Short mmCIF file of C-alpha atoms in Angstrom, two decimals:
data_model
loop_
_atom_site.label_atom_id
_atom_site.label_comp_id
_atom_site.label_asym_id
_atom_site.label_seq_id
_atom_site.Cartn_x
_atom_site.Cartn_y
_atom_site.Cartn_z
CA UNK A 1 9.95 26.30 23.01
CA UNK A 2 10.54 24.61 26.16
CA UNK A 3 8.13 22.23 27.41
CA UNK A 4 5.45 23.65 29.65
CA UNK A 5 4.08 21.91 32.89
CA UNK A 6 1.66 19.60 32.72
CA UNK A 7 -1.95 21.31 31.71
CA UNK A 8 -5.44 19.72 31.30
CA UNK A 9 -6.35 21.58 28.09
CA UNK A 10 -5.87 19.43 25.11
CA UNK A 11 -2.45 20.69 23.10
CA UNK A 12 -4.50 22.81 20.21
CA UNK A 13 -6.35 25.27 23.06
CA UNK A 14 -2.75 25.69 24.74
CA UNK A 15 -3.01 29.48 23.41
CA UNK A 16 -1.69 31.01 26.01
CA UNK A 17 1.68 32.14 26.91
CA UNK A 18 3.26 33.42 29.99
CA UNK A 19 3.09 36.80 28.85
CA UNK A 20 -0.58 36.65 28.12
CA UNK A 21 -0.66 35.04 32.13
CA UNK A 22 1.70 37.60 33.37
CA UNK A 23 -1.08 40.05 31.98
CA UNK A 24 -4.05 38.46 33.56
CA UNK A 25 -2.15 38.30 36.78
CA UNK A 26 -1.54 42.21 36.73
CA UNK A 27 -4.54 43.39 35.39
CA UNK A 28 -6.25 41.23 38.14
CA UNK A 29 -4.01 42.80 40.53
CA UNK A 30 -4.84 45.95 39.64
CA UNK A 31 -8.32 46.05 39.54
CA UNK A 32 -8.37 44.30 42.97
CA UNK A 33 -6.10 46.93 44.37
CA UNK A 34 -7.65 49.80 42.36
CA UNK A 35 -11.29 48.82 44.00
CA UNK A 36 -9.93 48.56 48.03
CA UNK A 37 -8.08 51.46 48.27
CA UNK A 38 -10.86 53.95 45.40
CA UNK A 39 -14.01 52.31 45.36
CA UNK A 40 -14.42 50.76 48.85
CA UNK A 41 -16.36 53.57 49.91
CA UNK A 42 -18.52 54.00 46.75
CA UNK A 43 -22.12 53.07 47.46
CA UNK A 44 -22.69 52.25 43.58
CA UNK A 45 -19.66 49.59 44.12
CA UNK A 46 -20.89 48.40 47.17
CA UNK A 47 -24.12 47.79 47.30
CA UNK A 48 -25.57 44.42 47.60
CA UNK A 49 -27.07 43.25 43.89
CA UNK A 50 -28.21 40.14 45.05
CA UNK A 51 -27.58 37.31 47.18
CA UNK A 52 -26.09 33.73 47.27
CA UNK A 53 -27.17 31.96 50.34
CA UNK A 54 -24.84 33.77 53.05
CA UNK A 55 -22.72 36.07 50.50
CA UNK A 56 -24.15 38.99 49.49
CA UNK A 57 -22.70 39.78 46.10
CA UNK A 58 -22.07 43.90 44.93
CA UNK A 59 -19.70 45.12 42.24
CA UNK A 60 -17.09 45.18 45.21
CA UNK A 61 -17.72 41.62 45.82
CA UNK A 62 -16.99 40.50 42.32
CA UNK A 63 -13.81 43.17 41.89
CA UNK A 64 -12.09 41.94 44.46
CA UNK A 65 -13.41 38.61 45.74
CA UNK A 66 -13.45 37.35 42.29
CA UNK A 67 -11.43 39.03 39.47
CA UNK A 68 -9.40 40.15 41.72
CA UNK A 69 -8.48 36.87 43.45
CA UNK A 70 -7.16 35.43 39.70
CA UNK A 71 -3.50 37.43 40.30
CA UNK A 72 -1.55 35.54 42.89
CA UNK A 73 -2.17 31.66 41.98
CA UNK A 74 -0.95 33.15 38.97
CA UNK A 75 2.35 34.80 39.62
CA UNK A 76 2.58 31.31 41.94
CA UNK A 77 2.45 28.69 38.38
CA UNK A 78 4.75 31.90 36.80
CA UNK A 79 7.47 31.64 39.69
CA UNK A 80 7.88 27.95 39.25
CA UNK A 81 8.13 28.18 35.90
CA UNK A 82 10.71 30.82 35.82
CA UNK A 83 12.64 29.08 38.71
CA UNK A 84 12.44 25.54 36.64
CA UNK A 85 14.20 27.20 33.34
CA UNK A 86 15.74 30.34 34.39
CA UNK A 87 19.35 30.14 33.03
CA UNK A 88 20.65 32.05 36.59
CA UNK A 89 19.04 31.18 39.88
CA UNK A 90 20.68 33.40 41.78
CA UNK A 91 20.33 36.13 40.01
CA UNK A 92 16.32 34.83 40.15
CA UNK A 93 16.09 35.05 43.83
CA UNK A 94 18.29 38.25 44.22
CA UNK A 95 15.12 40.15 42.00
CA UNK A 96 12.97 38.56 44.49
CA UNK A 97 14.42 39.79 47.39
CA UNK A 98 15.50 43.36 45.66
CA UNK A 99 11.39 43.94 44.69
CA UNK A 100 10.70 42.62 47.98
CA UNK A 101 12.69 45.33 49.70
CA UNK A 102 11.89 48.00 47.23
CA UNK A 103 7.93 47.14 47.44
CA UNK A 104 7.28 47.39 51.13
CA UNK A 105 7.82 51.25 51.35
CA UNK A 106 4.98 51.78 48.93
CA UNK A 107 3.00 48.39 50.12
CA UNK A 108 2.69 50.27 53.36
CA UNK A 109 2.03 53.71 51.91
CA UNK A 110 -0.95 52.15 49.47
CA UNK A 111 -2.43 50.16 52.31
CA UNK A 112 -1.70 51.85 55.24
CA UNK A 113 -0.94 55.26 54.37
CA UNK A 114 2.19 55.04 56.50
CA UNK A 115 5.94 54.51 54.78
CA UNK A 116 6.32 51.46 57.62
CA UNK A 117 3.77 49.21 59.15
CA UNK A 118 5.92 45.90 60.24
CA UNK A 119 2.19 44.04 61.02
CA UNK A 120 1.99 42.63 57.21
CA UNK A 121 4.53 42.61 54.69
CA UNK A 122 4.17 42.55 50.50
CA UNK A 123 3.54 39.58 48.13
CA UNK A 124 7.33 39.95 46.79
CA UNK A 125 8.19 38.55 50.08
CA UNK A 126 6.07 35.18 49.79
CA UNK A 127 6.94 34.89 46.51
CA UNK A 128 10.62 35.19 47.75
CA UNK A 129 10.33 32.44 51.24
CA UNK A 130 8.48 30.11 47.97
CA UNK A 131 11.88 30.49 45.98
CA UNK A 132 13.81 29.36 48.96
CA UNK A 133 11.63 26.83 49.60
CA UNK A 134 11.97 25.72 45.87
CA UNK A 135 15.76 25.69 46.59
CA UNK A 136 15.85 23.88 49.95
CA UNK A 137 13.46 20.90 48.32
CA UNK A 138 15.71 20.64 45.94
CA UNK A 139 19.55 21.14 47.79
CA UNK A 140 18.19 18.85 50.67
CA UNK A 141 16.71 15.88 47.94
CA UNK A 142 19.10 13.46 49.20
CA UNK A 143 18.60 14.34 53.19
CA UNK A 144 14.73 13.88 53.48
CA UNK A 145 14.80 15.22 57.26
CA UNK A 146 16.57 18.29 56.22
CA UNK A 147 14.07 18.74 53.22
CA UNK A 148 11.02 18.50 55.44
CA UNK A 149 12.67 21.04 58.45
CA UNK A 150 13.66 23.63 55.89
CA UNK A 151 10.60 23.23 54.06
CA UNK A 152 8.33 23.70 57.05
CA UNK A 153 10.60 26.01 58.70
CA UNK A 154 10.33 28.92 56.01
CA UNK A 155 6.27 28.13 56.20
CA UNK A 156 6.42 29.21 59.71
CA UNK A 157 8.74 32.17 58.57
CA UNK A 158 6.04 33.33 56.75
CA UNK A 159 4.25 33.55 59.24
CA UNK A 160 6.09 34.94 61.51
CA UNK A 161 6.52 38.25 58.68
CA UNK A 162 2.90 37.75 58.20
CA UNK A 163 3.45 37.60 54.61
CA UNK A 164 0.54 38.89 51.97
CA UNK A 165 -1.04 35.62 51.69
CA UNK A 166 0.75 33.85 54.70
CA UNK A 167 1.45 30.28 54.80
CA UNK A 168 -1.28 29.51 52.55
CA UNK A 169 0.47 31.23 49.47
CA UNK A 170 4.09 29.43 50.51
CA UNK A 171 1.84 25.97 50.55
CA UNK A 172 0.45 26.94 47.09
CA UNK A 173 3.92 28.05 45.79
CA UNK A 174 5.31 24.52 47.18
CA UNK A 175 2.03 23.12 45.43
CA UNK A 176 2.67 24.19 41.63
CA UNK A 177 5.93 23.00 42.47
CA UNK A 178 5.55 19.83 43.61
CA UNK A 179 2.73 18.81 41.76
CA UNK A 180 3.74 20.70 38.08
CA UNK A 181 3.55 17.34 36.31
CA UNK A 182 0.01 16.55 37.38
CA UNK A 183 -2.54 19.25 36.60
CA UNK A 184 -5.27 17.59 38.19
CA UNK A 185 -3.73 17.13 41.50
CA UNK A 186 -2.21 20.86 41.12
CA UNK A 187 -5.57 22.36 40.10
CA UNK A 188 -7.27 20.82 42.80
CA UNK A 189 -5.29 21.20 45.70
CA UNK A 190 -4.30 24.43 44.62
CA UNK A 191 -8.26 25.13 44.69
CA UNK A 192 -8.18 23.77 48.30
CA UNK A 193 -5.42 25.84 50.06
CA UNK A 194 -6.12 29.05 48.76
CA UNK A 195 -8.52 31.06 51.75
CA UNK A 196 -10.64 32.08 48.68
CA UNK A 197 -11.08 28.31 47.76
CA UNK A 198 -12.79 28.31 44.24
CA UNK A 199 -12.78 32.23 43.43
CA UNK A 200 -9.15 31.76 43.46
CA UNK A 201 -9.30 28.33 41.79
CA UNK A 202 -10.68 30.15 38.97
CA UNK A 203 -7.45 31.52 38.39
CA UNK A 204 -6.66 27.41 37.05
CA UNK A 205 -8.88 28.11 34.43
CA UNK A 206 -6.30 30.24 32.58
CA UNK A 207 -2.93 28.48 33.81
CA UNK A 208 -4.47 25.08 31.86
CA UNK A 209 -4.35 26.68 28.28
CA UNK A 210 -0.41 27.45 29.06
CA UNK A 211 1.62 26.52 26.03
CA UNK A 212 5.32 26.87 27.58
CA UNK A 213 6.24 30.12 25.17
CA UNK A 214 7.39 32.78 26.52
CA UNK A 215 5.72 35.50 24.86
CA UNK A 216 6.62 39.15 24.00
CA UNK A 217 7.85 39.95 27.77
CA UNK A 218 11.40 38.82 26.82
CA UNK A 219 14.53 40.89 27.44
CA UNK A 220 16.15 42.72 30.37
CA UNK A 221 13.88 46.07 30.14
CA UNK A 222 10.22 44.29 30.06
CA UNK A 223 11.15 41.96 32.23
CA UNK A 224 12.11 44.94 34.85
CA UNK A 225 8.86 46.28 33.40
CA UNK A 226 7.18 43.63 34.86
CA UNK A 227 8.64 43.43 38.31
CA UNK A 228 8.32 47.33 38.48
CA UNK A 229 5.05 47.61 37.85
CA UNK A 230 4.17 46.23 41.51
CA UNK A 231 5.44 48.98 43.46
CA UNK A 232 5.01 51.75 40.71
CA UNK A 233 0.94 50.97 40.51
CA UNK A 234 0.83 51.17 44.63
CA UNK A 235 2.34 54.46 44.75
CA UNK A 236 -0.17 55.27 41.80
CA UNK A 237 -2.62 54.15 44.12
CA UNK A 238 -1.15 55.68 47.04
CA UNK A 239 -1.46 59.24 45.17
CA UNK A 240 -4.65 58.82 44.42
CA UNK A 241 -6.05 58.68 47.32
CA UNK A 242 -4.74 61.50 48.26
CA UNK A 243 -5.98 62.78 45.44
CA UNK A 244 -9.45 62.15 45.62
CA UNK A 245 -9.71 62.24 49.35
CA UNK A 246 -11.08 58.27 50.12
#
C-alpha cells in the first residue's frame, strides 16, 4: 500500500479507498448532470421547500448545488494522487488530453445540444492544464521565475478556453498539490477557492477518510471504464433529452 496524503481522520476511520472516492465523484457527477439537463424543468424538483436567509433551497438546489458539487474537488485529490505514483507520466497526461478531446463532442451535445460550442470547454481539459501545471512546478523546481510564469501562465490558459471550472479548479488542482502533506491547510483553502465555497468543501469530508489503497478499479479495462464513463453518461444524457422532450 503506498502511503496516502496527509488526511485529518485518525488512521482506524481511513476506510476509504480511491475506488470508493472515484465512486462518490461519479455518482455525484451524475446526479448533478442527470438533474440540469432532466429535472430542471420539473416543478416537483424545483420548487422552493424552504428558505435559508437569501437561498431558497428545492430538491434542485440540493441535487446540484450540493451533492452534486462533491465530484470535482474529488477527481482534483484523485489526479494528484495518480500523478504522484503513477509508474508512466506520460502516458498519464496523454489519457488526459485523449478524454479531453474525445469528451468535448458530447460535452457540447449534453449541454448545448450542438456537436461544437467553443464558449466553454469540458472538465477533462482542467484536469489536463492541472497535470501540466503539476509538471511545470516540478521541471522548473530549481528556476523559481520559470516555476511561477508557467504556473500562472496555464491559469490564464484556462481561462482563456474557459475551462469547466476555470481558474478556480486549476488553483484547486495546484492546491491538493501543493498542500497534500497538510490536510488542514488543503481542506481549508480548498474550501475557499472553490465558487461553491463550503457545498463543495463538503466534498473534504470524504477525501479525509482516504487510506492510500487503491481499491478494485485496478487494471487497464476499469481504469478505461472509468475515464469512459464521462463522455458515455453525457451522450446518455444527451439522448435523453431527446427522448423525453426537456
Amino acid at each position: 500500500m503506498k502511503q496516502p496524503s496527509d488526511v485529518l481522520a485518525p488512521k482506524p476511520y481511513r476506510v476509504l479507498s480511491g475506488s470508493a472516492l472515484k465512486l462518490i465523484a461519479v455518482i455525484s457527477m451524475f446526479i448533478d448532470h442527470a438533474s440540469k439537463r432532466l429535472l430542471v424543468r420539473n416543478p416537483t424538483i424545483t420548487e422552493t421547500l424552504f428558505s435559508v436567509g437569501t437561498h431558497d433551497i428545492s430538491w434542485f438546489y440540493i441535487l446540484t448545488s450540493i451533492i452534486g458539487r462533491l465530484a470535482f474537488p474529488i477527481f482534483c485529490f484523485l489526479l494528484v494522487e495518480g500523478f504522484i505514483y503513477t509508474r508512466d507520466r506520460r502516458r498519464y497526461g496523454c489519457n488526459l488530453l485523449l478524454f479531453a478531446l474525445i469528451s468535448e463532442v458530447p460535452f457540447d451535445i449534453s449541454r448545448m445540444l450542438t456537436p461544437f460550442d467553443p464558449s466553454y470547454q469540458n472538465v477533462f481539459f482542467t484536469l489536463f492544464i492541472g497535470y501540466l501545471g503539476m509538471c511545470a512546478f516540478e521541471r522548473f523546481k530549481d528556476n523559481r521565475a520559470m516555476q511561477a510564469f508557467s504556473v500562472i501562465g496555464l491559469a490564464l490558459v484556462s481561462m482563456a478556453l474557459k475551462c469547466d471550472y476555470g481558474e478556480r479548479g486549476y488553483a484547486l488542482i495546484m492546491i491538493c498539490y501543493l498542500l497534500r502533506d497538510n490536510a488542514v491547510a488543503k481542506s481549508a483553502l480548498g474550501c475557499c477557492v472553490t465558487s461553491a465555497a463550503w457545498r463543495a468543501g463538503l466534498a473534504f469530508i470524504p477525501i479525509n477518510f482516504y487510506n492510500g489503497k487503491r481499491g478494485f478499479i485496478k487494471g487497464p479495462v476499469l481504469k478505461f471504464a472509468f475515464y469512459a464513463f464521462y463522455p458515455v453518461h453525457l451522450l446518455f444524457l444527451w439522448w435523453a433529452r431527446i427522448q423525453l422532450h426537456v
